[in-house]
């Protein structure tokens, strides 16, 4: 088993909205990512995926719980204590149109992390990172501004900048959702190649089929909690939680025999400011029982290889 | 499946330098008032710089009777001391423009700094700074002018400070609101995630982004500053040792040019002030006009990119 890089335990993150109101965007999430492992965090909009990732980067403060990187507890690390961690742990943002400064040339964008961390041989490192990100030959891109590039190329620049510091782990927050369908596979393939070369990858997505295709493990998130997790093929072929079942049912299957009846979830998308009692999925759950509105089920083993689900029927 | 989108085919030729020239030309074509404003300003700047060589007579040289009427030797007549009005007007350009520029720059530096700090850091710092700004905002300008001029004394430097003090609040609020927007941009978040210092983020990412707005506002503020300088001088709070257009108007009034019927002692400096203010306004609004929407739409918004077909998408679909 390779080394565990990121460990998140019982993470709770609250946002203040206005003067008094607090919103629990993340409510007791635990997950780990090991070197060479590709983990997908799946869930619908607003369930707290980005918050989880940004808290791991210490961009948002954790309300409670612990975050560790390798063996170091970074939950309350100061900015200067975070510095060495920030070299190892890099984030890629969803929107390649917004995440690159329009006034920077590509070479300056990719060199920025090196400058911040005071590393030498910048030219070489920039070129190496760009080649690794599939921007070859690098000379073609170095002098350009972001607006002279396509969305896919911009996201590659973003990835190159993340790779410049030779990190051990990448957090990718919906790296392809803003991109043209035609270039998505390229970016995902690149992430997969990086995983093969030993990086740990935590990819956030709301697209279960993408997760199924690339991830080793899938964590399904609903309203601030992980409701099911396990090996990707297990979660997809044998979903245990009704929410995951609903998600899987709308993914087109290559084999029509295997296709399930698409199950469209009823009810509104949940609001973390107003969490239902009991199982937080019960207002929308097609198989809810009376007990569901009072009992809040924890994650329980549901099959082999650490496949777990949080449902009283499991 | 190949995982790499073909780069060569996807890239347009680099057309940067010529496109920048083209952008400037198209700006001028679409904003003729900017051209007019710039020409007027250049003329006044020229006069301000070469004034001593251009003026036919000296700044304190009595060349005729008091309030002498306009003649071929003195096209704008003489003032209450028998000094040539045209020469005074030329000398006054320098002081007026210097005070206008310097006052606007002080307002820009003070207001810009406070706006950037408040907008970038937010929270308590923002609250405290904005409360302070509000206090300044409610003090009537006139009171501020009179109090400061009587405490610090009447000098050119103090007029510049007064102008800066009166206008920085406006700048601070404007810049703050822009910085609040820029602060939320993903590239600022990315720099934070990389461990960049606040100073680095402010100087590398925030200031360059708000620079166009800052410049346009400063140009507009020069017009306000010149107007204020005229008002301050007119109230008799100006520097007694120098000639500005405001001082000339004040002088004419206090020496009862009107009862002498000496309109020439009042109208030319009035027109000069009006012309310069108008020119700065024309230029400033044109620049603001062309930069402001860009600040919101162009390279910052993804909509913009959707509007323009990208070469690789074109090639594929
Ligand atoms: N800065 C903030 N202040 C207050 N509330 C926030 C803030 N950021 C996020 N939230 C709230 O926290 C919840 C979780 O947001 P988050 O961005 O983590 O969701 P997400 O799963 O990434 O969604 P998406 O798929 O839309 O990106 C949302 O309800 C959101 O409204
Ligand atoms: S606990 Fe009840 S409501 Fe929750 S998912 Fe299971 S069946 Fe549905
Ligand atoms: Mg998100």
XYZ file of C-alpha atoms and ligand atoms in Angstrom, chain A residues 241-243 279-283 285-289 291-293 295 297 310-314, ligand 2:
31
model
C -27.173 4.192 -0.992
C -30.453 5.259 -2.657
C -28.847 8.555 -3.656
C -31.222 10.935 7.391
C -30.602 14.111 5.477
C -31.662 12.449 2.246
C -35.090 11.377 3.455
C -37.218 14.151 1.886
C -35.446 9.322 -0.881
C -37.694 7.011 -2.943
C -37.430 4.194 -0.392
C -37.585 6.203 2.827
C -39.275 4.599 5.823
C -37.560 5.679 10.850
C -35.607 7.712 8.304
C -36.842 11.073 9.529
C -32.496 8.249 12.655
C -27.381 6.614 9.860
C -24.848 5.664 5.186
C -28.378 4.293 5.008
C -30.442 2.384 7.535
C -31.332 -0.171 4.872
C -27.684 -1.198 4.483
S -31.724 6.145 5.582
Fe -33.774 6.155 4.773
S -33.964 8.134 3.802
Fe -31.838 7.821 4.180
S -31.128 6.977 2.321
Fe -31.594 5.251 3.587
S -33.690 4.764 3.089
Fe -33.313 6.771 2.245
